Short mmCIF file of C-alpha atoms in Angstrom, two decimals:
data_model
loop_
_atom_site.label_atom_id
_atom_site.label_comp_id
_atom_site.label_asym_id
_atom_site.label_seq_id
_atom_site.Cartn_x
_atom_site.Cartn_y
_atom_site.Cartn_z
CA MET A 75 -0.26 0.01 0.02
CA LYS A 76 1.45 3.56 -0.80
CA ILE A 77 0.85 6.20 0.55
CA ASP A 78 1.76 9.97 0.14
CA SER A 79 2.32 12.34 2.88
CA ASP A 80 -0.27 14.31 1.32
CA THR A 81 -2.86 11.77 1.93
CA ILE A 82 -0.94 11.89 5.68
CA LYS A 83 -1.78 15.26 5.73
CA HIS A 84 -5.45 15.01 5.13
CA ILE A 85 -5.55 12.26 7.72
CA ALA A 86 -4.03 13.71 10.18
CA SER A 87 -6.35 16.72 9.38
CA LEU A 88 -9.59 14.66 9.26
CA ALA A 89 -8.37 13.44 12.90
CA ARG A 90 -7.62 17.41 13.80
CA LEU A 91 -3.99 17.36 14.39
CA ASN A 92 -2.19 19.79 12.86
CA ILE A 93 0.98 18.09 12.26
CA THR A 94 4.27 19.77 10.61
CA ALA A 95 6.34 18.50 6.39
CA ALA A 96 9.02 17.15 8.32
CA GLU A 97 6.43 15.01 10.53
CA ALA A 98 3.86 13.42 7.35
CA ARG A 99 7.09 12.96 5.95
CA GLN A 100 7.81 10.82 9.54
CA TYR A 101 4.32 9.08 9.46
CA GLN A 102 4.61 8.31 5.81
CA LYS A 103 7.27 6.35 5.97
CA ASP A 104 6.40 4.51 9.58
CA ILE A 105 2.70 4.01 8.41
CA GLU A 106 3.81 2.83 4.57
CA GLU A 107 5.98 -0.01 6.44
CA ILE A 108 3.50 -0.82 9.07
CA LEU A 109 0.74 -1.45 6.24
CA LYS A 110 2.85 -3.13 3.95
CA ALA A 111 3.25 -5.88 6.81
CA PHE A 112 -0.11 -5.98 7.75
CA GLU A 113 -1.30 -6.66 3.96
CA ILE A 114 -1.06 -9.92 6.07
CA LEU A 115 -4.56 -9.51 5.95
CA ASN A 116 -5.01 -10.04 2.99
CA SER A 117 -3.50 -12.70 1.84
CA MET A 118 -5.89 -15.23 3.95
CA PRO A 119 -9.31 -15.12 2.06
CA SER A 120 -11.75 -15.47 4.99
CA GLU A 121 -15.37 -14.60 5.05
CA SER A 122 -16.51 -15.48 8.36
CA GLU A 123 -18.35 -12.80 10.59
CA PRO A 124 -16.74 -10.18 11.26
CA SER A 125 -15.61 -10.24 15.81
CA PHE A 126 -16.32 -7.01 17.06
CA GLN A 127 -16.64 -7.75 20.41
CA PRO A 128 -14.14 -10.95 21.82
CA VAL A 129 -17.33 -13.04 23.83
CA PRO A 130 -20.82 -12.65 22.01
CA VAL A 131 -21.98 -9.21 24.94
CA GLU A 132 -26.10 -9.06 25.15
CA ALA A 133 -28.00 -6.29 25.32
CA ALA A 134 -27.64 -4.90 28.29
CA LEU A 135 -30.54 -3.28 29.32
CA ARG A 136 -32.17 -2.41 32.98
CA GLU A 137 -34.90 -0.76 34.60
CA ASP A 138 -35.62 2.65 33.13
CA GLU A 139 -35.20 4.45 36.08
CA LYS A 140 -33.74 7.37 37.26
CA GLU A 141 -30.86 7.19 39.02
CA GLU A 142 -27.98 9.37 41.47
CA CYS A 143 -25.37 11.05 39.12
CA ILE A 144 -22.59 13.10 39.47
CA SER A 145 -23.60 16.58 40.65
CA ARG A 146 -22.91 19.52 37.80
CA ASP A 147 -20.40 20.85 39.98
CA ALA A 148 -18.65 17.89 39.91
CA ALA A 149 -19.03 17.67 35.99
CA LEU A 150 -17.47 21.28 35.64
CA SER A 151 -15.31 20.41 38.66
CA ASN A 152 -12.84 19.39 35.83
CA THR A 153 -12.89 22.57 33.28
CA LYS A 154 -11.40 26.62 33.24
CA HIS A 155 -14.00 26.59 30.05
CA LYS A 156 -17.20 27.52 32.32
CA GLU A 157 -19.98 30.13 32.73
CA LYS A 158 -23.52 29.73 34.11
CA GLY A 159 -22.69 26.50 34.42
CA PHE A 160 -22.67 25.17 31.40
CA PHE A 161 -19.51 24.64 28.92
CA ARG A 162 -17.20 27.12 27.33
CA GLY A 163 -17.08 26.14 23.87
CA PRO A 164 -14.40 27.97 20.74
CA ARG A 165 -17.10 29.40 18.33
CA VAL A 166 -18.41 26.86 15.92
CA VAL A 167 -17.76 29.24 13.24
CA MET B 647 13.23 -5.09 58.16
CA LYS B 648 10.20 -6.27 59.98
CA TYR B 649 7.99 -5.03 57.26
CA ASN B 650 10.24 -7.44 54.76
CA ILE B 651 7.26 -9.73 54.33
CA SER B 652 4.71 -10.80 51.94
CA VAL B 653 0.55 -10.03 51.44
CA SER B 654 0.11 -13.31 53.15
CA GLU B 655 1.72 -12.31 56.17
CA PHE B 656 1.00 -8.94 56.16
CA ILE B 657 -2.95 -9.85 56.18
CA ARG B 658 -2.41 -12.40 58.16
CA LYS B 659 -0.13 -10.22 61.21
CA SER B 660 -2.77 -8.13 60.62
CA GLU B 661 -6.05 -10.38 61.02
CA ASN B 662 -4.03 -10.63 64.47
CA GLY B 663 -2.73 -6.66 65.57
CA GLY B 664 0.57 -8.29 64.54
CA ILE B 665 0.82 -5.00 62.85
CA ASP B 666 2.01 -1.74 63.68
CA TYR B 667 -0.07 1.15 60.41
CA ASP B 668 1.31 3.59 61.58
CA GLY B 669 5.43 2.22 61.77
CA PHE B 670 4.40 0.70 59.10
CA MET B 671 3.37 3.17 56.30
CA SER B 672 6.18 5.32 57.79
CA ALA B 673 8.52 2.41 56.17
CA PHE B 674 6.67 1.96 53.11
CA ARG B 675 6.63 5.62 52.26
CA GLU B 676 10.88 5.12 52.86
CA GLU B 677 10.84 2.31 50.69
CA LEU B 678 9.45 3.83 47.75
CA SER B 679 11.53 7.15 48.22
CA LYS B 680 14.23 4.67 47.47
CA TRP B 681 13.01 4.23 44.65
CA LYS B 682 12.31 7.86 42.93
CA GLY B 683 14.40 8.07 40.49
CA HIS B 684 12.75 4.67 38.65
CA ASN B 685 9.36 7.22 37.59
CA PHE B 686 7.36 4.15 38.62
CA LEU B 687 5.15 6.50 39.75
CA ARG B 688 3.42 8.80 38.03
CA LEU B 689 2.00 10.53 41.42
CA THR B 690 2.16 9.63 45.04
CA GLY B 691 -1.32 10.17 47.02
CA ASP B 692 -1.42 10.75 50.44
CA MET B 693 -1.13 7.43 51.46
CA SER B 694 -4.02 8.35 54.32
CA CYS B 695 -6.26 5.38 55.43
CA GLN B 696 -8.25 3.42 57.98
CA PRO B 697 -7.22 -0.69 57.58
CA LYS B 698 -10.58 -2.39 57.61
CA LYS B 699 -10.72 -6.01 57.75
CA GLY B 700 -10.25 -7.96 54.63
CA LEU B 701 -7.07 -6.12 52.85
CA TYR B 702 -6.43 -4.01 56.21
CA GLY B 703 -4.58 -1.33 54.21
CA LEU B 704 -2.84 -3.34 51.73
CA PRO B 705 -0.74 -0.58 49.82
CA VAL B 706 -2.39 -1.41 45.52
CA SER B 707 -1.29 0.86 42.41
CA VAL B 708 -3.23 2.24 40.45
CA LYS B 709 -2.48 2.86 36.74
CA ASP B 710 -2.69 6.10 35.72
CA CYS B 711 -5.19 5.21 33.42
CA ILE B 712 -8.07 4.15 35.41
CA CYS B 713 -9.71 6.65 37.35
CA VAL B 714 -9.44 7.24 40.79
CA LYS B 715 -11.43 10.02 42.79
CA GLY B 716 -9.39 12.96 43.66
CA MET B 717 -7.11 11.92 41.94
CA GLU B 718 -5.02 12.97 39.28
CA SER B 719 -5.87 10.81 35.98
CA CYS B 720 -3.37 11.19 33.27
CA ALA B 721 -3.35 7.57 31.37
CA GLY B 722 0.91 9.24 30.53
CA SER B 723 -0.80 11.89 28.34
CA LYS B 724 0.39 15.27 28.61
CA ILE B 725 -3.91 15.79 27.09
CA LEU B 726 -5.05 14.52 30.04
CA LYS B 727 -2.06 16.80 32.59
CA GLY B 728 -5.07 18.75 35.46
CA TYR B 729 -7.47 15.87 35.11
CA VAL B 730 -9.17 14.65 38.96
CA PRO B 731 -11.74 12.31 38.47
CA PRO B 732 -15.12 13.52 40.63
CA PHE B 733 -15.70 9.36 41.10
CA ASP B 734 -13.86 5.76 41.13
CA ALA B 735 -13.54 2.94 38.47
CA THR B 736 -15.15 -0.18 39.99
CA ALA B 737 -11.97 -2.03 40.07
CA VAL B 738 -10.70 0.68 42.29
CA SER B 739 -14.44 1.36 44.31
CA ARG B 740 -13.90 -2.53 45.25
CA VAL B 741 -10.14 -2.14 46.76
CA LYS B 742 -11.21 0.16 49.10
CA ASP B 743 -14.14 -1.17 50.33
CA GLU B 744 -12.00 -4.12 51.24
CA GLY B 745 -9.74 -2.08 52.51
CA GLY B 746 -7.26 -1.30 50.14
CA ASN B 747 -5.01 1.40 50.35
CA ILE B 748 -4.82 3.88 47.17
CA ILE B 749 -0.63 4.63 47.28
CA GLY B 750 -0.46 6.27 43.51
CA LYS B 751 -0.77 6.27 39.85
CA THR B 752 1.88 4.32 38.76
CA ASN B 753 3.18 5.96 34.53
CA GLN B 754 2.72 4.43 31.76
CA ASP B 755 2.45 4.72 27.67
CA GLU B 756 0.98 7.29 26.41
CA PHE B 757 -2.97 5.65 26.60
CA GLY B 758 -1.86 2.27 26.87
CA PHE B 759 0.53 3.05 23.55
CA GLY B 760 3.64 1.13 23.67
CA THR B 761 5.79 -2.53 25.39
CA PHE B 762 8.64 -0.80 26.91
CA SER B 763 6.60 2.43 28.38
CA THR B 764 8.96 4.40 26.63
CA ASN B 765 5.93 6.87 25.19
CA SER B 766 4.78 8.01 28.99
CA GLY B 767 4.41 12.04 28.92
CA TYR B 768 5.98 12.04 32.46
CA GLY B 769 8.73 10.54 32.28
CA VAL B 770 10.38 6.79 31.63
CA PRO B 771 10.36 4.17 34.31
CA LYS B 772 12.92 2.39 34.68
CA ASN B 773 13.99 -1.45 35.20
CA PRO B 774 14.67 -2.25 39.24
CA HIS B 775 17.21 -4.88 38.46
CA ASP B 776 19.17 -2.76 35.79
CA LYS B 777 18.57 0.96 34.67
CA GLU B 778 19.23 1.13 31.75
CA LEU B 779 16.66 -1.76 30.98
CA ALA B 780 12.96 -0.97 30.00
CA CYS B 781 10.09 -2.25 32.80
CA GLY B 782 7.87 -3.00 29.55
CA GLY B 783 4.57 -1.92 28.34
CA SER B 784 2.06 -0.50 28.47
CA SER B 785 1.72 -1.03 32.50
CA GLY B 786 5.81 -0.56 32.94
CA GLY B 787 4.73 1.48 36.10
CA SER B 788 3.13 -1.60 37.90
CA GLY B 789 5.50 -4.14 36.57
CA GLY B 790 9.25 -2.42 38.05
CA LEU B 791 7.00 -0.88 41.62
CA THR B 792 6.22 -4.39 42.52
CA ALA B 793 9.57 -6.08 41.46
CA ALA B 794 11.18 -3.39 43.57
CA LEU B 795 9.71 -3.29 46.77
CA ASP B 796 10.10 -5.71 49.43
CA MET B 797 6.91 -5.05 51.02
CA PRO B 798 3.26 -5.90 50.64
CA HIS B 799 1.62 -4.43 47.52
CA ILE B 800 0.06 -5.37 44.51
CA SER B 801 -0.26 -3.34 41.02
CA LEU B 802 -3.40 -2.53 39.50
CA ALA B 803 -3.21 -3.15 35.93
CA GLU B 804 -4.74 -2.81 32.56
CA SER B 805 -3.82 -4.56 29.07
CA THR B 806 -5.65 -4.21 25.66
CA GLY B 807 -2.41 -6.16 23.51
CA GLY B 808 0.02 -7.45 26.52
CA SER B 809 0.20 -4.51 28.70
CA ILE B 810 0.51 -6.48 31.82
CA THR B 811 2.14 -9.02 30.41
CA ALA B 812 5.83 -7.95 28.99
CA PRO B 813 6.05 -5.54 32.42
CA ALA B 814 5.35 -8.47 33.54
CA ALA B 815 7.65 -10.61 31.81
CA PHE B 816 10.57 -7.72 32.16
CA CYS B 817 10.67 -6.92 35.52
CA GLY B 818 10.09 -10.69 37.05
CA VAL B 819 6.50 -10.43 38.44
CA VAL B 820 3.47 -11.96 38.04
CA GLY B 821 0.48 -10.29 35.39
CA LEU B 822 -2.55 -11.53 35.12
CA THR B 823 -4.90 -10.59 32.40
CA PRO B 824 -8.93 -11.83 33.48
CA SER B 825 -11.07 -12.57 30.37
CA TYR B 826 -12.75 -9.86 28.87
CA GLY B 827 -16.04 -8.99 30.47
CA LEU B 828 -14.66 -10.44 34.10
CA VAL B 829 -13.90 -6.69 35.66
CA SER B 830 -15.84 -3.68 34.94
CA ARG B 831 -13.75 -1.15 32.18
CA TYR B 832 -16.56 1.10 33.94
CA GLY B 833 -13.89 3.70 34.83
CA LEU B 834 -11.11 3.03 32.74
CA ILE B 835 -9.61 5.90 29.99
CA ASP B 836 -10.32 3.41 27.23
CA TYR B 837 -7.58 2.67 25.08
CA ALA B 838 -9.38 0.08 22.66
CA ASN B 839 -13.46 -0.78 23.58
CA SER B 840 -13.45 -3.99 22.28
CA LEU B 841 -9.29 -5.31 23.79
CA ASP B 842 -8.98 -3.56 27.19
CA LYS B 843 -9.25 -5.63 30.36
CA LEU B 844 -7.90 -4.32 34.10
CA GLY B 845 -5.76 -6.87 35.70
CA THR B 846 -3.58 -7.23 37.56
CA ILE B 847 0.36 -7.39 38.21
CA ALA B 848 1.51 -9.01 41.94
CA LYS B 849 4.59 -10.18 43.03
CA ASN B 850 3.54 -13.80 42.87
CA VAL B 851 0.25 -16.25 42.03
CA HIS B 852 -0.82 -16.00 45.71
CA ASP B 853 -1.12 -12.06 45.54
CA ALA B 854 -2.32 -11.83 41.46
CA ALA B 855 -5.49 -14.24 42.49
CA LEU B 856 -6.28 -12.45 46.08
CA MET B 857 -6.56 -8.67 43.72
CA LEU B 858 -8.51 -10.41 41.30
CA SER B 859 -10.91 -11.79 43.62
CA VAL B 860 -11.63 -8.76 44.92
CA ILE B 861 -11.66 -6.84 41.24
CA ALA B 862 -13.92 -9.99 39.29
CA GLY B 863 -17.23 -10.11 38.89
CA HIS B 864 -20.29 -8.23 37.55
CA ASP B 865 -21.21 -4.40 36.95
CA GLY B 866 -23.95 -3.01 35.28
CA MET B 867 -22.38 -0.02 34.54
CA ASP B 868 -20.04 -1.50 32.07
CA MET B 869 -22.14 -2.99 29.44
CA THR B 870 -19.79 -5.65 27.72
CA SER B 871 -19.09 -7.02 32.27
CA LEU B 872 -20.40 -10.64 31.50
CA PRO B 873 -22.68 -12.10 34.46
CA ALA B 874 -19.91 -13.22 36.63
CA GLN B 875 -20.96 -13.86 40.69
CA ARG B 876 -17.68 -12.56 42.71
CA GLN B 877 -15.35 -15.80 43.78
CA ASN B 878 -12.45 -16.49 45.72
CA TYR B 879 -10.17 -17.49 43.33
CA LEU B 880 -7.37 -18.28 46.08
CA GLN B 881 -9.18 -21.91 45.84
CA HIS B 882 -7.13 -22.72 42.71
CA ILE B 883 -3.80 -22.01 44.61
CA ASP B 884 -3.13 -25.61 45.30
CA GLY B 885 -4.57 -27.34 42.38
CA GLY B 886 -1.54 -28.82 41.40
CA ALA B 887 0.43 -30.05 38.12
CA LYS B 888 -2.36 -32.53 36.49
CA MET B 889 -3.44 -30.77 33.90
CA LYS B 890 -2.99 -31.05 29.98
CA ILE B 891 -0.76 -28.59 28.27
CA GLY B 892 -0.99 -27.54 24.80
CA VAL B 893 2.20 -26.01 23.16
CA PRO B 894 1.94 -23.59 20.64
CA LYS B 895 4.57 -24.21 17.90
CA GLU B 896 3.50 -21.23 16.54
CA TYR B 897 4.37 -19.10 19.40
CA PHE B 898 8.76 -20.40 19.99
CA LEU B 899 9.01 -18.56 15.91
CA ASN B 900 11.96 -16.21 16.44
CA VAL B 901 12.50 -16.77 19.87
CA ASP B 902 15.00 -15.73 21.84
CA ASP B 903 16.91 -18.82 22.93
CA GLU B 904 17.47 -18.47 26.86
CA ILE B 905 13.63 -18.20 26.65
CA GLU B 906 12.85 -21.09 24.85
CA LYS B 907 15.23 -23.19 27.19
CA ASN B 908 13.55 -21.58 30.26
CA VAL B 909 9.80 -22.02 28.33
CA TRP B 910 10.47 -25.69 27.96
CA ASP B 911 12.73 -25.90 31.20
CA ALA B 912 8.96 -25.14 32.89
CA ILE B 913 6.69 -27.16 31.08
CA LYS B 914 9.54 -30.44 31.87
CA LYS B 915 9.14 -29.37 35.42
CA LEU B 916 5.57 -29.02 35.03
CA GLU B 917 4.89 -32.50 33.61
CA SER B 918 7.49 -34.24 36.06
CA GLU B 919 4.26 -33.21 38.44
CA GLY B 920 1.60 -34.62 36.82
CA ALA B 921 0.75 -32.95 33.96
CA SER B 922 0.74 -33.82 30.68
CA TYR B 923 2.00 -31.85 27.59
CA THR B 924 1.11 -32.02 23.56
CA GLU B 925 2.41 -29.86 20.38
CA ILE B 926 -0.47 -27.90 19.49
CA SER B 927 -1.46 -25.63 16.22
CA LEU B 928 -2.57 -22.33 16.77
CA PRO B 929 -2.74 -21.66 12.75
CA HIS B 930 -3.69 -18.37 11.98
CA THR B 931 -1.05 -16.62 14.36
CA LYS B 932 0.50 -14.74 12.04
CA TYR B 933 -2.77 -12.71 11.73
CA SER B 934 -2.73 -11.21 14.50
CA LEU B 935 -0.84 -8.85 15.25
CA ALA B 936 -1.80 -6.94 12.11
CA ALA B 937 -5.28 -7.96 13.26
CA TYR B 938 -4.42 -6.67 16.75
CA TYR B 939 -3.25 -3.23 15.64
CA ILE B 940 -5.84 -2.28 13.05
CA ILE B 941 -8.67 -3.19 15.49
CA ALA B 942 -6.85 -0.76 18.16
CA THR B 943 -5.74 1.79 16.49
CA SER B 944 -9.06 1.99 14.73
CA GLU B 945 -10.85 1.83 18.26
CA ALA B 946 -8.74 4.29 20.31
CA SER B 947 -8.33 7.46 17.16
CA THR B 948 -12.53 7.19 18.03
CA ASN B 949 -11.61 7.06 21.56
CA LEU B 950 -9.25 9.54 21.12
CA ALA B 951 -12.19 12.42 19.76
CA ARG B 952 -13.31 12.92 22.36
CA TYR B 953 -10.13 14.84 23.25
CA CYS B 954 -10.35 18.47 22.50
CA GLY B 955 -8.59 21.35 25.76
CA MET B 956 -13.07 22.01 26.97
CA ARG B 957 -13.97 19.61 29.10
CA TYR B 958 -11.48 18.52 31.22
CA GLY B 959 -7.54 18.11 31.54
CA LEU B 960 -4.87 20.75 28.75
CA HIS B 961 -6.62 23.67 28.28
CA GLY B 962 -5.96 26.50 26.47
CA LYS B 963 -7.10 30.08 25.34
CA LEU B 964 -9.87 29.87 23.49
CA GLU B 965 -9.10 30.91 20.42
CA GLY B 966 -10.44 30.53 16.70
CA ASN B 967 -12.98 28.60 14.97
CA SER B 968 -13.53 25.16 17.26
CA ASN B 969 -11.80 22.91 14.21
CA GLU B 970 -8.36 25.44 15.15
CA TYR B 971 -8.84 25.45 18.98
CA PHE B 972 -9.31 21.30 19.06
CA SER B 973 -7.01 20.61 16.47
CA ASN B 974 -4.11 23.00 18.66
CA ILE B 975 -4.60 21.31 21.89
CA ARG B 976 -4.77 18.31 20.00
CA SER B 977 -1.64 18.35 18.37
CA GLU B 978 0.14 19.92 21.44
CA GLY B 979 -1.42 17.21 23.91
CA PHE B 980 -0.99 14.69 22.31
CA GLY B 981 2.53 12.45 21.85
CA GLN B 982 4.45 11.02 19.66
CA GLU B 983 3.01 7.73 18.87
CA ALA B 984 -0.40 8.47 19.88
CA LYS B 985 -0.09 10.55 16.93
CA ARG B 986 0.71 7.86 14.15
CA ARG B 987 -1.76 5.24 16.11
CA ILE B 988 -4.35 7.89 15.98
CA ILE B 989 -3.80 8.48 11.98
CA LEU B 990 -2.92 4.50 11.51
CA GLY B 991 -6.96 4.04 13.15
CA THR B 992 -8.13 6.71 11.37
CA PHE B 993 -7.21 5.52 8.13
CA ALA B 994 -8.26 2.28 8.35
CA ARG B 995 -11.81 2.62 8.97
CA MET B 996 -12.04 5.19 5.78
CA SER B 997 -14.28 5.17 3.32
CA GLY B 998 -11.90 3.02 1.18
CA TYR B 999 -9.81 1.15 3.47
CA ARG B 1000 -12.40 0.41 5.64
CA GLU B 1001 -13.37 -3.75 4.67
CA HIS B 1002 -9.80 -4.24 3.36
CA TYR B 1003 -8.41 -2.95 6.85
CA TYR B 1004 -11.22 -2.76 9.33
CA ILE B 1005 -13.94 -5.40 8.82
CA LYS B 1006 -10.78 -7.83 7.10
CA ALA B 1007 -8.88 -7.81 11.05
CA MET B 1008 -12.90 -8.25 12.54
CA ARG B 1009 -12.68 -11.32 10.33
CA ILE B 1010 -9.48 -12.23 11.21
CA ARG B 1011 -10.41 -12.19 14.94
CA THR B 1012 -13.83 -14.91 13.89
CA LEU B 1013 -10.82 -17.23 12.67
CA VAL B 1014 -8.15 -16.72 16.12
CA ILE B 1015 -10.67 -16.96 18.63
CA GLU B 1016 -11.28 -20.08 16.58
CA ASP B 1017 -8.17 -21.37 16.72
CA PHE B 1018 -8.13 -21.18 20.65
CA LYS B 1019 -11.79 -22.34 20.71
CA ARG B 1020 -10.18 -25.23 18.61
CA ALA B 1021 -7.52 -25.98 20.94
CA PHE B 1022 -9.53 -25.94 24.95
CA LYS B 1023 -11.32 -28.90 22.99
CA GLY B 1024 -8.20 -31.34 23.77
CA VAL B 1025 -6.18 -29.34 26.79
CA ASP B 1026 -6.53 -27.99 29.90
CA VAL B 1027 -3.49 -24.52 29.51
CA ILE B 1028 -1.95 -24.21 26.70
CA ALA B 1029 1.24 -22.80 27.66
CA ALA B 1030 4.33 -19.93 25.45
CA PRO B 1031 7.07 -17.39 26.60
CA SER B 1032 5.26 -14.61 27.19
CA MET B 1033 7.69 -11.88 25.13
CA PRO B 1034 9.95 -12.75 21.97
CA VAL B 1035 13.19 -11.00 23.78
CA LEU B 1036 14.87 -10.22 26.79
CA PRO B 1037 14.28 -6.93 28.49
CA PRO B 1038 16.47 -4.69 26.46
CA LYS B 1039 18.25 -1.22 26.43
CA PHE B 1040 16.66 1.88 26.18
CA SER B 1041 19.80 2.84 23.99
CA ASP B 1042 18.43 -0.45 21.40
CA ILE B 1043 14.72 0.81 21.57
CA GLU B 1044 15.81 3.92 19.80
CA LYS B 1045 17.28 2.08 16.79
CA LEU B 1046 13.70 0.30 16.30
CA THR B 1047 10.91 1.73 13.84
CA PRO B 1048 7.47 1.76 14.91
CA LEU B 1049 7.40 -1.80 13.31
CA GLN B 1050 9.48 -3.81 14.75
CA GLN B 1051 8.35 -2.12 18.61
CA TYR B 1052 5.11 -3.84 17.77
CA GLN B 1053 6.19 -7.21 16.41
CA MET B 1054 7.63 -7.13 20.23
CA ASP B 1055 3.94 -7.96 20.79
CA VAL B 1056 3.66 -10.46 18.38
CA LEU B 1057 3.40 -13.21 21.57
CA THR B 1058 0.14 -12.12 23.09
CA VAL B 1059 -2.40 -10.60 20.78
CA PRO B 1060 -3.59 -13.47 19.84
CA ALA B 1061 -5.17 -13.80 23.14
CA ASN B 1062 -5.89 -10.52 23.83
CA LEU B 1063 -7.47 -10.66 21.04
CA ALA B 1064 -10.04 -13.80 21.89
CA GLY B 1065 -10.28 -12.09 24.86
CA ILE B 1066 -9.28 -14.98 27.16
CA PRO B 1067 -7.39 -14.86 30.34
CA MET B 1068 -3.82 -15.10 30.57
CA ILE B 1069 -0.38 -15.06 33.46
CA SER B 1070 3.20 -14.34 33.52
CA VAL B 1071 5.26 -15.85 35.88
CA PRO B 1072 8.58 -15.85 36.35
CA CYS B 1073 10.87 -18.57 34.78
CA LYS B 1074 13.68 -19.75 37.08
CA ASN B 1075 15.81 -16.65 34.77
CA LYS B 1076 13.50 -13.73 35.74
CA PHE B 1077 13.39 -11.88 33.04
CA ALA B 1078 11.68 -14.87 31.13
CA GLY B 1079 8.18 -14.98 30.97
CA LEU B 1080 6.06 -18.47 30.95
CA HIS B 1081 2.50 -17.21 29.60
CA ILE B 1082 -0.09 -19.49 30.66
CA LEU B 1083 -3.20 -18.99 28.68
CA GLY B 1084 -6.51 -19.93 29.48
CA ASN B 1085 -10.48 -21.05 28.26
CA HIS B 1086 -12.55 -18.27 28.01
CA MET B 1087 -13.70 -16.84 32.08
CA GLN B 1088 -10.84 -20.18 33.08
CA GLU B 1089 -9.14 -17.61 35.02
CA GLY B 1090 -9.43 -20.69 38.11
CA SER B 1091 -6.68 -22.91 35.53
CA VAL B 1092 -4.40 -20.42 34.96
CA ILE B 1093 -4.49 -19.62 38.33
CA ARG B 1094 -3.59 -23.10 39.28
CA ALA B 1095 -1.33 -23.46 36.29
CA ALA B 1096 1.01 -21.08 37.50
CA ALA B 1097 0.87 -22.12 41.45
CA ALA B 1098 2.07 -25.37 40.20
CA TYR B 1099 5.46 -23.78 38.57
CA GLU B 1100 5.73 -21.62 40.94
CA ALA B 1101 6.62 -23.85 43.65
CA ILE B 1102 9.07 -26.23 41.60
CA ARG B 1103 10.22 -23.35 39.82
#
């Protein structure tokens, strides 16, 4: 699998990461080496059902009852960006 | 020194009122201070505790990715600097309820991204046996601290692809990774949800089984928690060696000679105590590493999307639009390996590549699971080397490419993909680990086999 540094920059931007041209070149080299080795996956024909979990997970349902949860103050205790009991974020546009 | 005793002796003496707890903790703090330069603990707590029945104030360290209420928990990442959880992980609550004393947070690779603990945002833990050697990762602080302390202590650790086994093997201690779903993941700062498992690193098999007895069992706060009753795993310690052991031929390819010799010696010793062994094949082993890294990085890349400098952890000045602000914070807070894995995982899930990588990896996981299911129809446990190499020097790790580092996980990822229990127990050469794998939810079998070997090592 060939992958160029522009593709790496595009993926980084999708993942909200700023990377320099030098970082893009390094990641391109690393990831190309990794993907080349991982091509072994496609040398194995398999139509098995994909296992999204290692064991089957049943739907974990519970009664829809009100339960105690953390307070608003506790939820906001780790942010510097808060106002009037809400998180304050950057502008959207 | 009067407190250089085992965990079981500590508990026995405590039951009889034979421990002056203040004196004990004073000695413990002194013991910890001897190892300060080794970076085992990223954060040391105040260690205040009223000892009570059960663990009687036994010191328990907790891997940094497991939330402890009121104790900064960063998963080894700068992006979580300053995050103080307002709640305890379920496993931590259970340790506290049982009378454990949470002494601090152990250093680790950022979010578990590493095999040597060299990817921490908070310094690199050094092997207590030789400072030039790695502790292993990602639970390197837990492994190093457990090996270093000559006093009662157990560490709560976590594994995604081998993060308990690697440090246990490199530091010469015991690492127990339970079945997926046996220990609640509630309060764990996720790496990859379908792979993460809380477990323990301890001086010996008894201590590991004791801690598992405390933390295992169903929890309604984790939707993947299995309906398992809590039980006393110490009952399996004296079960003896009479069992059928499978030895997978694929697990001895490219393994260091010294390790191979030690592991075979261990298998032969178990045989002399009544075990029988047979060579088995796990034919899809060679695909496991690629499948694991595609799945793990795919899940990690979505999990790490939540870190954006708004609600917790690293903050910046709210400048620019949301994309600019989030990108700036994430670029500053994540280390190089985290960025590499986010990019790899994002790529593997992208339209056009998803079926080729992500879905294919999930199909391969099914084959790996079936390999183990077939094997366990004929054997009770599987025995293999824990790691393919002895603990490497930092100077040698620096020369490895990321792919070469990933390849060090080749023996641990298959069992982690399948979510089966495993225990690493030191061989005669303490840096060589014997890895014992069991069928899903058969923790008793791996504990029994490991204890039987430990007794005759």
